[in-house]
Amino acid sequence: MSGGYSNSKKTDDIYEKVCGQQASFAALTMSRLRCMLRGIDIRICIVLLIAIPVFMFGIYLHGQKITYFIRPLWGSPPKPFHEIPHYYNENVTMERLCHLHGWKVRESPRRVFDAVLFNNEIDILALRWNELSPYVTQFVLLESNSTFTSLPKPLLFAGNRHQFKFVEPRLTYGMIGGRFKKGENPFVEEAYQRVALDQLLRIAGIEEDDLLTMSDVDEIPSGHTINLLRWCDDIPPVIHLQLRNYLYSFEYHVDNKSWRASVHRYKPGKTRYAHYRQSDIILSDSGWHCSFCFRYVSEFIFKMKAYSHTDRVRFPHYLNPKRIQDVICKGADLFDMLPEEYTFKEIIGKMGPIPHSYSAVHLPAYLLNNAEKYKYLLPGNCRRESG
């Protein structure tokens, strides 16, 4: 009995020395672990070993979604615009329309310059220029042999310029070589090209108080909106245009929140071509924004790799042609993202595919007059050509 007691006492002394850091380094290291694990259920350890990697993998797959979903907790919405009601009917005189907006009619209209950076949107450019042609004095287009992400690209407009003979006498075309700086933030290259567009506008002959539209090719002001602004006096120096937001075609109406398009009364030395908020004033219901509205699946792939938000292509399978076609017909998101909103109500309300719309009312006239050629942009025609 005494021998057994003596052995147990010796063992306890060893544990006390180890946990009290009196043993050798090797014994101390191993025994500390034993001290830490005393009283811990091995089943808990197994659960943790499984749960932690699964949790980390889930963050890897869906971290972006989680960040967007909790955006209302960390993000603040931008300052609301002062929205000007937009009045229009083809049977109302211009004098009356200007008066309804609180402006006066001019004796003659201002000159209008429509300036764009061109990537690969040939069909959308045709819709835009045909919509605006009766009201634009000079079309200004800048094209580069580089995408914003420094990928080489062909000069697509130059190769298809023959399709736009109707604007040739009023066209100022420019080409700028890309800098091809790999790894650079794409927005730096985008800003570089927008600065070059400023110079091209001066070459085109823009003068003080001429109207300048600043928008991407797929942000199309309605013709009657530009006509209103060129005929009315006392319009704001800078006014944003609220556009109806569409995705893939005019079948998927997302919302009416597109605001980046703007119209400026040109001021030499002050007006700079940009694509961000430059005013607190916005004119309601002023046109259409048709994002990723392409004829060919290959064009979707090219833009996904080429535009400034290339970080959204998180996995290679996002570029799979079959997946892209399925996403288009479902009205889902190409990048598998949640809506970029600032309240949980708006986020939850926009989750899932965009509802199909079968209305083709109040769309660009050129589109409806050439419906067979551009049927992929109209409701009920989600299938795309492989290209």
mmCIF file of C-alpha atoms in Angstrom:
data_model
loop_
_atom_site.group_PDB
_atom_site.id
_atom_site.type_symbol
_atom_site.label_atom_id
_atom_site.label_comp_id
_atom_site.label_asym_id
_atom_site.label_seq_id
_atom_site.Cartn_x
_atom_site.Cartn_y
_atom_site.Cartn_z
ATOM 1 C CA MET A 1 0.000 0.000 0.000
ATOM 2 C CA SER A 2 2.779 2.389 0.898
ATOM 3 C CA GLY A 3 4.640 1.640 -2.367
ATOM 4 C CA GLY A 4 1.588 2.503 -4.461
ATOM 5 C CA TYR A 5 1.028 5.670 -2.493
ATOM 6 C CA SER A 6 4.637 6.705 -2.911
ATOM 7 C CA ASN A 7 4.474 6.216 -6.750
ATOM 8 C CA SER A 8 1.313 8.317 -7.080
ATOM 9 C CA LYS A 9 2.800 11.106 -4.995
ATOM 10 C CA LYS A 10 5.911 11.106 -7.179
ATOM 11 C CA THR A 11 3.802 11.422 -10.336
ATOM 12 C CA ASP A 12 1.882 14.346 -8.899
ATOM 13 C CA ASP A 13 5.148 16.041 -8.031
ATOM 14 C CA ILE A 14 6.353 15.664 -11.604
ATOM 15 C CA TYR A 15 3.165 17.251 -12.945
ATOM 16 C CA GLU A 16 3.521 20.084 -10.520
ATOM 17 C CA LYS A 17 7.108 20.662 -11.615
ATOM 18 C CA VAL A 18 6.180 20.498 -15.301
ATOM 19 C CA CYS A 19 3.178 22.784 -15.029
ATOM 20 C CA GLY A 20 5.236 25.018 -12.814
ATOM 21 C CA GLN A 21 7.924 25.194 -15.560
ATOM 22 C CA GLN A 22 10.683 23.407 -13.575
ATOM 23 C CA ALA A 23 11.387 20.594 -16.069
ATOM 24 C CA SER A 24 13.659 20.414 -19.145
ATOM 25 C CA PHE A 25 12.614 22.218 -22.327
ATOM 26 C CA ALA A 26 11.474 19.066 -24.186
ATOM 27 C CA ALA A 27 9.592 17.707 -21.211
ATOM 28 C CA LEU A 28 8.171 21.137 -20.543
ATOM 29 C CA THR A 29 6.849 21.518 -24.091
ATOM 30 C CA MET A 30 5.140 18.117 -24.200
ATOM 31 C CA SER A 31 3.846 18.291 -20.695
ATOM 32 C CA ARG A 32 2.447 21.791 -21.126
ATOM 33 C CA LEU A 33 0.349 20.401 -23.961
ATOM 34 C CA ARG A 34 -0.835 17.622 -21.681
ATOM 35 C CA CYS A 35 -1.666 20.210 -19.045
ATOM 36 C CA MET A 36 -3.671 22.236 -21.569
ATOM 37 C CA LEU A 37 -5.570 19.205 -22.834
ATOM 38 C CA ARG A 38 -6.517 17.930 -19.394
ATOM 39 C CA GLY A 39 -10.259 18.258 -19.091
ATOM 40 C CA ILE A 40 -10.878 18.894 -22.812
ATOM 41 C CA ASP A 41 -13.218 16.474 -24.532
ATOM 42 C CA ILE A 42 -11.524 14.849 -27.538
ATOM 43 C CA ARG A 43 -14.806 15.104 -29.418
ATOM 44 C CA ILE A 44 -14.682 18.882 -29.188
ATOM 45 C CA CYS A 45 -11.200 18.819 -30.706
ATOM 46 C CA ILE A 46 -12.401 16.712 -33.629
ATOM 47 C CA VAL A 47 -15.361 19.031 -34.230
ATOM 48 C CA LEU A 48 -13.064 22.059 -34.225
ATOM 49 C CA LEU A 49 -10.609 20.396 -36.606
ATOM 50 C CA ILE A 50 -13.466 19.850 -39.069
ATOM 51 C CA ALA A 51 -15.421 23.065 -38.487
ATOM 52 C CA ILE A 52 -12.568 25.552 -38.755
ATOM 53 C CA PRO A 53 -11.396 24.477 -42.262
ATOM 54 C CA VAL A 54 -15.017 24.295 -43.455
ATOM 55 C CA PHE A 55 -15.635 27.800 -42.084
ATOM 56 C CA MET A 56 -12.506 29.173 -43.779
ATOM 57 C CA PHE A 57 -13.478 27.533 -47.084
ATOM 58 C CA GLY A 58 -16.948 29.060 -46.790
ATOM 59 C CA ILE A 59 -15.401 32.491 -46.274
ATOM 60 C CA TYR A 60 -13.238 31.920 -49.356
ATOM 61 C CA LEU A 61 -16.277 31.023 -51.476
ATOM 62 C CA HIS A 62 -18.818 33.486 -50.109
ATOM 63 C CA GLY A 63 -16.811 36.212 -48.359
ATOM 64 C CA GLN A 64 -17.800 38.783 -50.959
ATOM 65 C CA LYS A 65 -21.482 37.957 -50.492
ATOM 66 C CA ILE A 66 -21.157 38.241 -46.723
ATOM 67 C CA THR A 67 -19.449 41.621 -47.080
ATOM 68 C CA TYR A 68 -22.186 42.916 -49.398
ATOM 69 C CA PHE A 69 -24.969 41.566 -47.197
ATOM 70 C CA ILE A 70 -23.692 43.330 -44.077
ATOM 71 C CA ARG A 71 -22.998 46.537 -46.004
ATOM 72 C CA PRO A 72 -25.801 48.393 -44.173
ATOM 73 C CA LEU A 73 -23.775 47.872 -40.974
ATOM 74 C CA TRP A 74 -20.581 49.486 -42.254
ATOM 75 C CA GLY A 75 -21.513 51.536 -45.331
ATOM 76 C CA SER A 76 -23.321 54.861 -45.569
ATOM 77 C CA PRO A 77 -25.527 55.648 -48.586
ATOM 78 C CA PRO A 78 -24.471 58.565 -50.789
ATOM 79 C CA LYS A 79 -26.160 61.906 -50.378
ATOM 80 C CA PRO A 80 -29.539 61.876 -52.179
ATOM 81 C CA PHE A 81 -29.815 63.759 -55.461
ATOM 82 C CA HIS A 82 -32.166 66.675 -55.929
ATOM 83 C CA GLU A 83 -34.397 65.078 -58.565
ATOM 84 C CA ILE A 84 -35.956 67.334 -61.184
ATOM 85 C CA PRO A 85 -39.295 66.060 -62.572
ATOM 86 C CA HIS A 86 -39.029 65.395 -66.294
ATOM 87 C CA TYR A 87 -41.878 66.510 -68.546
ATOM 88 C CA TYR A 88 -42.225 65.315 -72.124
ATOM 89 C CA ASN A 89 -44.796 64.623 -74.777
ATOM 90 C CA GLU A 90 -44.219 64.847 -78.508
ATOM 91 C CA ASN A 91 -47.306 67.030 -78.870
ATOM 92 C CA VAL A 92 -46.124 69.692 -76.403
ATOM 93 C CA THR A 93 -44.144 72.681 -77.704
ATOM 94 C CA MET A 94 -40.545 73.228 -76.645
ATOM 95 C CA GLU A 95 -41.461 76.573 -75.125
ATOM 96 C CA ARG A 96 -44.012 74.863 -72.934
ATOM 97 C CA LEU A 97 -41.639 72.041 -71.973
ATOM 98 C CA CYS A 98 -38.927 74.510 -70.920
ATOM 99 C CA HIS A 99 -41.503 76.432 -68.894
ATOM 100 C CA LEU A 100 -42.653 73.251 -67.104
ATOM 101 C CA HIS A 101 -39.068 72.687 -65.954
ATOM 102 C CA GLY A 102 -38.730 76.264 -64.723
ATOM 103 C CA TRP A 103 -36.506 77.321 -67.631
ATOM 104 C CA LYS A 104 -36.851 79.676 -70.581
ATOM 105 C CA VAL A 105 -36.678 78.691 -74.218
ATOM 106 C CA ARG A 106 -33.702 79.915 -76.249
ATOM 107 C CA GLU A 107 -33.824 81.635 -79.617
ATOM 108 C CA SER A 108 -31.550 78.908 -81.014
ATOM 109 C CA PRO A 109 -30.308 75.603 -79.573
ATOM 110 C CA ARG A 110 -26.850 75.083 -78.088
ATOM 111 C CA ARG A 111 -24.339 72.931 -79.901
ATOM 112 C CA VAL A 112 -24.076 69.393 -78.493
ATOM 113 C CA PHE A 113 -20.943 67.224 -78.243
ATOM 114 C CA ASP A 114 -21.395 63.535 -77.432
ATOM 115 C CA ALA A 115 -18.103 62.023 -76.198
ATOM 116 C CA VAL A 116 -17.427 58.358 -75.361
ATOM 117 C CA LEU A 117 -14.618 55.945 -74.616
ATOM 118 C CA PHE A 118 -15.147 52.911 -76.839
ATOM 119 C CA ASN A 119 -14.411 49.308 -75.889
ATOM 120 C CA ASN A 120 -16.351 46.722 -77.911
ATOM 121 C CA GLU A 121 -20.044 47.784 -77.890
ATOM 122 C CA ILE A 122 -20.663 48.086 -81.664
ATOM 123 C CA ASP A 123 -24.412 47.371 -81.542
ATOM 124 C CA ILE A 124 -25.083 49.596 -78.532
ATOM 125 C CA LEU A 125 -23.095 52.400 -80.165
ATOM 126 C CA ALA A 126 -25.365 52.126 -83.200
ATOM 127 C CA LEU A 127 -28.444 52.493 -80.966
ATOM 128 C CA ARG A 128 -26.889 55.440 -79.162
ATOM 129 C CA TRP A 129 -25.795 57.415 -82.201
ATOM 130 C CA ASN A 130 -29.035 56.844 -84.097
ATOM 131 C CA GLU A 131 -31.001 57.998 -81.036
ATOM 132 C CA LEU A 132 -28.919 61.160 -80.644
ATOM 133 C CA SER A 133 -28.084 61.933 -84.283
ATOM 134 C CA PRO A 134 -30.783 64.593 -84.856
ATOM 135 C CA TYR A 135 -29.521 66.653 -81.913
ATOM 136 C CA VAL A 136 -25.723 66.214 -81.808
ATOM 137 C CA THR A 137 -23.341 68.646 -83.458
ATOM 138 C CA GLN A 138 -20.203 66.533 -83.084
ATOM 139 C CA PHE A 139 -19.636 62.916 -82.110
ATOM 140 C CA VAL A 140 -16.315 62.325 -80.327
ATOM 141 C CA LEU A 141 -14.980 58.789 -79.865
ATOM 142 C CA LEU A 142 -11.695 57.643 -78.364
ATOM 143 C CA GLU A 143 -10.474 54.089 -78.809
ATOM 144 C CA SER A 144 -7.427 52.329 -77.351
ATOM 145 C CA ASN A 145 -5.544 49.159 -78.264
ATOM 146 C CA SER A 146 -5.570 48.322 -74.550
ATOM 147 C CA THR A 147 -8.319 47.495 -72.092
ATOM 148 C CA PHE A 148 -8.398 49.140 -68.668
ATOM 149 C CA THR A 149 -6.813 45.926 -67.353
ATOM 150 C CA SER A 150 -3.895 46.216 -69.829
ATOM 151 C CA LEU A 151 -5.046 43.423 -72.126
ATOM 152 C CA PRO A 152 -4.381 44.032 -75.832
ATOM 153 C CA LYS A 153 -7.527 44.502 -77.902
ATOM 154 C CA PRO A 154 -8.257 45.138 -81.574
ATOM 155 C CA LEU A 155 -9.439 48.540 -82.762
ATOM 156 C CA LEU A 156 -13.014 47.394 -83.235
ATOM 157 C CA PHE A 157 -14.517 50.758 -84.093
ATOM 158 C CA ALA A 158 -11.838 51.447 -86.710
ATOM 159 C CA GLY A 159 -12.613 48.057 -88.245
ATOM 160 C CA ASN A 160 -16.362 48.759 -88.292
ATOM 161 C CA ARG A 161 -16.299 52.460 -89.074
ATOM 162 C CA HIS A 162 -18.103 51.867 -92.371
ATOM 163 C CA GLN A 163 -21.259 51.068 -90.355
ATOM 164 C CA PHE A 164 -21.380 54.654 -89.105
ATOM 165 C CA LYS A 165 -21.217 56.634 -92.339
ATOM 166 C CA PHE A 166 -24.283 58.611 -91.255
ATOM 167 C CA VAL A 167 -22.165 60.458 -88.628
ATOM 168 C CA GLU A 168 -18.875 60.600 -90.560
ATOM 169 C CA PRO A 169 -19.055 64.350 -91.366
ATOM 170 C CA ARG A 170 -19.617 65.034 -87.650
ATOM 171 C CA LEU A 171 -17.173 62.489 -86.219
ATOM 172 C CA THR A 172 -13.912 63.227 -84.401
ATOM 173 C CA TYR A 173 -12.137 59.895 -83.907
ATOM 174 C CA GLY A 174 -9.019 59.343 -81.851
ATOM 175 C CA MET A 175 -6.834 56.350 -81.019
ATOM 176 C CA ILE A 176 -4.555 56.185 -78.006
ATOM 177 C CA GLY A 177 -1.941 53.525 -77.367
ATOM 178 C CA GLY A 178 -2.218 51.592 -74.141
ATOM 179 C CA ARG A 179 0.525 51.694 -71.513
ATOM 180 C CA PHE A 180 0.235 47.936 -70.763
ATOM 181 C CA LYS A 181 1.306 48.167 -67.122
ATOM 182 C CA LYS A 182 0.514 44.751 -65.681
ATOM 183 C CA GLY A 183 -0.698 44.709 -62.104
ATOM 184 C CA GLU A 184 -1.679 48.375 -62.099
ATOM 185 C CA ASN A 185 -5.067 49.396 -60.741
ATOM 186 C CA PRO A 186 -7.411 49.383 -63.790
ATOM 187 C CA PHE A 187 -8.900 52.714 -62.747
ATOM 188 C CA VAL A 188 -5.518 54.373 -63.384
ATOM 189 C CA GLU A 189 -5.603 53.351 -67.062
ATOM 190 C CA GLU A 190 -9.250 54.397 -67.260
ATOM 191 C CA ALA A 191 -8.402 57.864 -65.886
ATOM 192 C CA TYR A 192 -5.495 58.125 -68.348
ATOM 193 C CA GLN A 193 -7.833 57.506 -71.277
ATOM 194 C CA ARG A 194 -10.436 59.979 -69.984
ATOM 195 C CA VAL A 195 -7.770 62.694 -69.822
ATOM 196 C CA ALA A 196 -6.923 61.936 -73.463
ATOM 197 C CA LEU A 197 -10.615 62.363 -74.299
ATOM 198 C CA ASP A 198 -10.447 65.919 -72.907
ATOM 199 C CA GLN A 199 -7.783 66.735 -75.484
ATOM 200 C CA LEU A 200 -9.790 65.120 -78.273
ATOM 201 C CA LEU A 201 -12.771 67.308 -77.369
ATOM 202 C CA ARG A 202 -10.663 70.415 -77.828
ATOM 203 C CA ILE A 203 -9.560 69.113 -81.225
ATOM 204 C CA ALA A 204 -13.250 68.618 -82.070
ATOM 205 C CA GLY A 205 -13.788 72.353 -81.508
ATOM 206 C CA ILE A 206 -15.865 72.442 -78.331
ATOM 207 C CA GLU A 207 -16.435 75.979 -77.009
ATOM 208 C CA GLU A 208 -17.822 77.666 -73.924
ATOM 209 C CA ASP A 209 -21.475 76.873 -73.119
ATOM 210 C CA ASP A 210 -21.675 74.046 -75.648
ATOM 211 C CA LEU A 211 -23.400 71.000 -74.165
ATOM 212 C CA LEU A 212 -21.167 67.999 -73.449
ATOM 213 C CA THR A 213 -22.599 64.578 -72.637
ATOM 214 C CA MET A 214 -20.362 62.424 -70.430
ATOM 215 C CA SER A 215 -21.402 58.787 -70.272
ATOM 216 C CA ASP A 216 -20.295 55.304 -71.196
ATOM 217 C CA VAL A 217 -21.442 53.952 -74.554
ATOM 218 C CA ASP A 218 -24.141 51.814 -72.893
ATOM 219 C CA GLU A 219 -25.554 54.805 -70.959
ATOM 220 C CA ILE A 220 -27.838 56.229 -73.640
ATOM 221 C CA PRO A 221 -29.609 59.567 -73.090
ATOM 222 C CA SER A 222 -32.963 59.766 -74.834
ATOM 223 C CA GLY A 223 -33.038 62.084 -77.826
ATOM 224 C CA HIS A 224 -35.820 64.258 -76.429
ATOM 225 C CA THR A 225 -33.800 64.756 -73.208
ATOM 226 C CA ILE A 226 -30.822 66.170 -75.107
ATOM 227 C CA ASN A 227 -33.166 68.254 -77.277
ATOM 228 C CA LEU A 228 -34.760 69.716 -74.151
ATOM 229 C CA LEU A 229 -31.407 70.660 -72.614
ATOM 230 C CA ARG A 230 -30.054 72.234 -75.787
ATOM 231 C CA TRP A 231 -33.162 74.419 -76.274
ATOM 232 C CA CYS A 232 -33.691 75.578 -72.696
ATOM 233 C CA ASP A 233 -31.891 78.453 -70.970
ATOM 234 C CA ASP A 234 -30.937 78.545 -67.276
ATOM 235 C CA ILE A 235 -30.347 74.801 -67.044
ATOM 236 C CA PRO A 236 -27.846 73.791 -64.306
ATOM 237 C CA PRO A 237 -24.135 73.949 -65.277
ATOM 238 C CA VAL A 238 -23.903 70.202 -64.566
ATOM 239 C CA ILE A 239 -26.869 67.860 -64.441
ATOM 240 C CA HIS A 240 -26.868 64.092 -64.032
ATOM 241 C CA LEU A 241 -29.291 61.927 -65.991
ATOM 242 C CA GLN A 242 -31.362 59.271 -64.286
ATOM 243 C CA LEU A 243 -31.482 56.259 -66.607
ATOM 244 C CA ARG A 244 -33.521 53.072 -66.551
ATOM 245 C CA ASN A 245 -31.156 50.278 -65.591
ATOM 246 C CA TYR A 246 -31.209 47.119 -67.739
ATOM 247 C CA LEU A 247 -29.006 44.026 -67.677
ATOM 248 C CA TYR A 248 -28.202 41.773 -70.704
ATOM 249 C CA SER A 249 -31.134 43.192 -72.723
ATOM 250 C CA PHE A 250 -34.260 45.308 -72.375
ATOM 251 C CA GLU A 251 -36.012 42.238 -70.966
ATOM 252 C CA TYR A 252 -34.345 42.600 -67.558
ATOM 253 C CA HIS A 253 -35.259 45.941 -65.984
ATOM 254 C CA VAL A 254 -33.213 46.185 -62.777
ATOM 255 C CA ASP A 255 -34.265 49.594 -61.436
ATOM 256 C CA ASN A 256 -34.145 53.321 -62.274
ATOM 257 C CA LYS A 257 -31.015 54.147 -60.282
ATOM 258 C CA SER A 258 -28.381 54.641 -62.971
ATOM 259 C CA TRP A 259 -26.982 58.148 -62.408
ATOM 260 C CA ARG A 260 -23.406 58.405 -63.770
ATOM 261 C CA ALA A 261 -24.377 59.897 -67.145
ATOM 262 C CA SER A 262 -24.204 63.696 -67.062
ATOM 263 C CA VAL A 263 -24.583 66.770 -69.265
ATOM 264 C CA HIS A 264 -22.316 69.807 -68.849
ATOM 265 C CA ARG A 265 -22.360 73.378 -70.076
ATOM 266 C CA TYR A 266 -18.753 73.371 -71.162
ATOM 267 C CA LYS A 267 -16.308 75.695 -69.371
ATOM 268 C CA PRO A 268 -12.831 75.875 -70.967
ATOM 269 C CA GLY A 269 -10.123 75.036 -68.445
ATOM 270 C CA LYS A 270 -12.652 73.786 -65.891
ATOM 271 C CA THR A 271 -14.743 71.026 -67.448
ATOM 272 C CA ARG A 272 -13.005 67.642 -67.208
ATOM 273 C CA TYR A 273 -14.323 64.403 -68.658
ATOM 274 C CA ALA A 274 -15.175 62.097 -65.750
ATOM 275 C CA HIS A 275 -17.517 59.291 -64.770
ATOM 276 C CA TYR A 276 -18.241 60.079 -61.138
ATOM 277 C CA ARG A 277 -20.688 62.309 -59.283
ATOM 278 C CA GLN A 278 -20.177 65.944 -60.242
ATOM 279 C CA SER A 279 -23.467 67.522 -59.166
ATOM 280 C CA ASP A 280 -26.343 67.050 -56.710
ATOM 281 C CA ILE A 281 -28.959 67.599 -59.439
ATOM 282 C CA ILE A 282 -30.446 64.798 -61.534
ATOM 283 C CA LEU A 283 -33.107 64.853 -64.272
ATOM 284 C CA SER A 284 -35.614 62.033 -63.894
ATOM 285 C CA ASP A 285 -36.279 59.330 -66.526
ATOM 286 C CA SER A 286 -33.733 60.523 -69.101
ATOM 287 C CA GLY A 287 -32.769 57.409 -71.039
ATOM 288 C CA TRP A 288 -31.471 53.845 -70.778
ATOM 289 C CA HIS A 289 -28.459 52.056 -69.331
ATOM 290 C CA CYS A 290 -28.119 48.606 -70.901
ATOM 291 C CA SER A 291 -25.185 46.902 -69.170
ATOM 292 C CA PHE A 292 -23.579 43.754 -70.623
ATOM 293 C CA CYS A 293 -25.971 43.936 -73.592
ATOM 294 C CA PHE A 294 -23.979 41.902 -76.108
ATOM 295 C CA ARG A 295 -24.835 39.733 -79.093
ATOM 296 C CA TYR A 296 -22.058 37.165 -78.628
ATOM 297 C CA VAL A 297 -21.049 35.127 -75.568
ATOM 298 C CA SER A 298 -17.425 35.873 -76.441
ATOM 299 C CA GLU A 299 -18.159 39.587 -75.899
ATOM 300 C CA PHE A 300 -19.358 38.861 -72.372
ATOM 301 C CA ILE A 301 -16.142 36.988 -71.631
ATOM 302 C CA PHE A 302 -14.022 39.780 -73.064
ATOM 303 C CA LYS A 303 -15.703 42.485 -70.993
ATOM 304 C CA MET A 304 -15.582 40.409 -67.807
ATOM 305 C CA LYS A 305 -11.812 40.235 -68.202
ATOM 306 C CA ALA A 306 -11.349 43.750 -69.554
ATOM 307 C CA TYR A 307 -13.304 46.245 -67.488
ATOM 308 C CA SER A 308 -12.169 47.969 -64.310
ATOM 309 C CA HIS A 309 -13.942 45.580 -61.905
ATOM 310 C CA THR A 310 -11.939 42.556 -63.059
ATOM 311 C CA ASP A 311 -11.543 41.466 -59.413
ATOM 312 C CA ARG A 312 -15.142 40.252 -59.602
ATOM 313 C CA VAL A 313 -14.053 37.277 -61.717
ATOM 314 C CA ARG A 314 -13.062 35.304 -58.616
ATOM 315 C CA PHE A 315 -13.120 31.829 -60.186
ATOM 316 C CA PRO A 316 -12.182 30.603 -63.690
ATOM 317 C CA HIS A 317 -15.511 28.815 -64.182
ATOM 318 C CA TYR A 318 -17.261 32.204 -64.213
ATOM 319 C CA LEU A 319 -15.967 32.541 -67.795
ATOM 320 C CA ASN A 320 -17.425 29.228 -68.959
ATOM 321 C CA PRO A 321 -19.620 29.959 -72.038
ATOM 322 C CA LYS A 322 -22.366 27.525 -71.009
ATOM 323 C CA ARG A 323 -22.558 29.059 -67.545
ATOM 324 C CA ILE A 324 -22.743 32.565 -69.025
ATOM 325 C CA GLN A 325 -25.590 31.561 -71.341
ATOM 326 C CA ASP A 326 -27.514 29.997 -68.442
ATOM 327 C CA VAL A 327 -26.992 33.097 -66.298
ATOM 328 C CA ILE A 328 -28.298 35.392 -69.059
ATOM 329 C CA CYS A 329 -31.507 33.408 -69.561
ATOM 330 C CA LYS A 330 -32.129 33.257 -65.806
ATOM 331 C CA GLY A 331 -31.489 36.953 -65.315
ATOM 332 C CA ALA A 332 -28.959 36.083 -62.612
ATOM 333 C CA ASP A 333 -25.654 37.812 -61.799
ATOM 334 C CA LEU A 334 -22.587 36.980 -63.912
ATOM 335 C CA PHE A 335 -20.310 37.422 -60.908
ATOM 336 C CA ASP A 336 -22.595 35.695 -58.383
ATOM 337 C CA MET A 337 -22.775 38.867 -56.298
ATOM 338 C CA LEU A 338 -25.425 40.301 -54.026
ATOM 339 C CA PRO A 339 -27.005 43.678 -54.873
ATOM 340 C CA GLU A 340 -24.953 46.755 -53.995
ATOM 341 C CA GLU A 341 -27.469 48.414 -51.709
ATOM 342 C CA TYR A 342 -27.387 50.155 -48.326
ATOM 343 C CA THR A 343 -30.462 48.745 -46.545
ATOM 344 C CA PHE A 344 -31.341 45.146 -45.732
ATOM 345 C CA LYS A 345 -34.788 45.723 -47.244
ATOM 346 C CA GLU A 346 -33.323 46.678 -50.631
ATOM 347 C CA ILE A 347 -30.736 43.881 -50.557
ATOM 348 C CA ILE A 348 -33.303 41.188 -49.752
ATOM 349 C CA GLY A 349 -35.788 42.672 -52.251
ATOM 350 C CA LYS A 350 -33.248 42.386 -55.097
ATOM 351 C CA MET A 351 -31.788 38.993 -54.219
ATOM 352 C CA GLY A 352 -32.218 36.308 -56.842
ATOM 353 C CA PRO A 353 -32.805 36.612 -60.600
ATOM 354 C CA ILE A 354 -34.202 39.779 -62.159
ATOM 355 C CA PRO A 355 -37.885 39.341 -63.075
ATOM 356 C CA HIS A 356 -38.590 39.121 -66.805
ATOM 357 C CA SER A 357 -40.275 42.143 -68.371
ATOM 358 C CA TYR A 358 -42.258 41.800 -71.581
ATOM 359 C CA SER A 359 -42.708 45.517 -72.172
ATOM 360 C CA ALA A 360 -40.902 47.059 -75.139
ATOM 361 C CA VAL A 361 -42.582 50.449 -74.723
ATOM 362 C CA HIS A 362 -40.475 53.644 -74.650
ATOM 363 C CA LEU A 363 -37.318 52.029 -76.019
ATOM 364 C CA PRO A 364 -34.948 53.628 -78.561
ATOM 365 C CA ALA A 365 -36.759 54.068 -81.891
ATOM 366 C CA TYR A 366 -33.854 52.680 -83.904
ATOM 367 C CA LEU A 367 -34.041 49.439 -81.922
ATOM 368 C CA LEU A 368 -37.740 48.917 -82.703
ATOM 369 C CA ASN A 369 -37.315 49.936 -86.341
ATOM 370 C CA ASN A 370 -34.603 47.266 -86.664
ATOM 371 C CA ALA A 371 -36.077 44.661 -84.348
ATOM 372 C CA GLU A 372 -34.994 41.658 -86.442
ATOM 373 C CA LYS A 373 -31.368 42.760 -86.462
ATOM 374 C CA TYR A 374 -31.315 43.429 -82.719
ATOM 375 C CA LYS A 375 -33.859 40.892 -81.506
ATOM 376 C CA TYR A 376 -31.458 39.623 -78.823
ATOM 377 C CA LEU A 377 -32.012 42.949 -77.037
ATOM 378 C CA LEU A 378 -35.794 42.541 -76.940
ATOM 379 C CA PRO A 379 -37.946 40.502 -74.533
ATOM 380 C CA GLY A 380 -38.134 36.766 -75.161
ATOM 381 C CA ASN A 381 -34.745 36.401 -76.889
ATOM 382 C CA CYS A 382 -32.189 35.464 -74.235
ATOM 383 C CA ARG A 383 -30.169 33.006 -76.360
ATOM 384 C CA ARG A 384 -26.843 34.422 -77.531
ATOM 385 C CA GLU A 385 -24.646 33.547 -80.493
ATOM 386 C CA SER A 386 -21.364 31.839 -79.655
ATOM 387 C CA GLY A 387 -19.301 34.357 -81.623
#
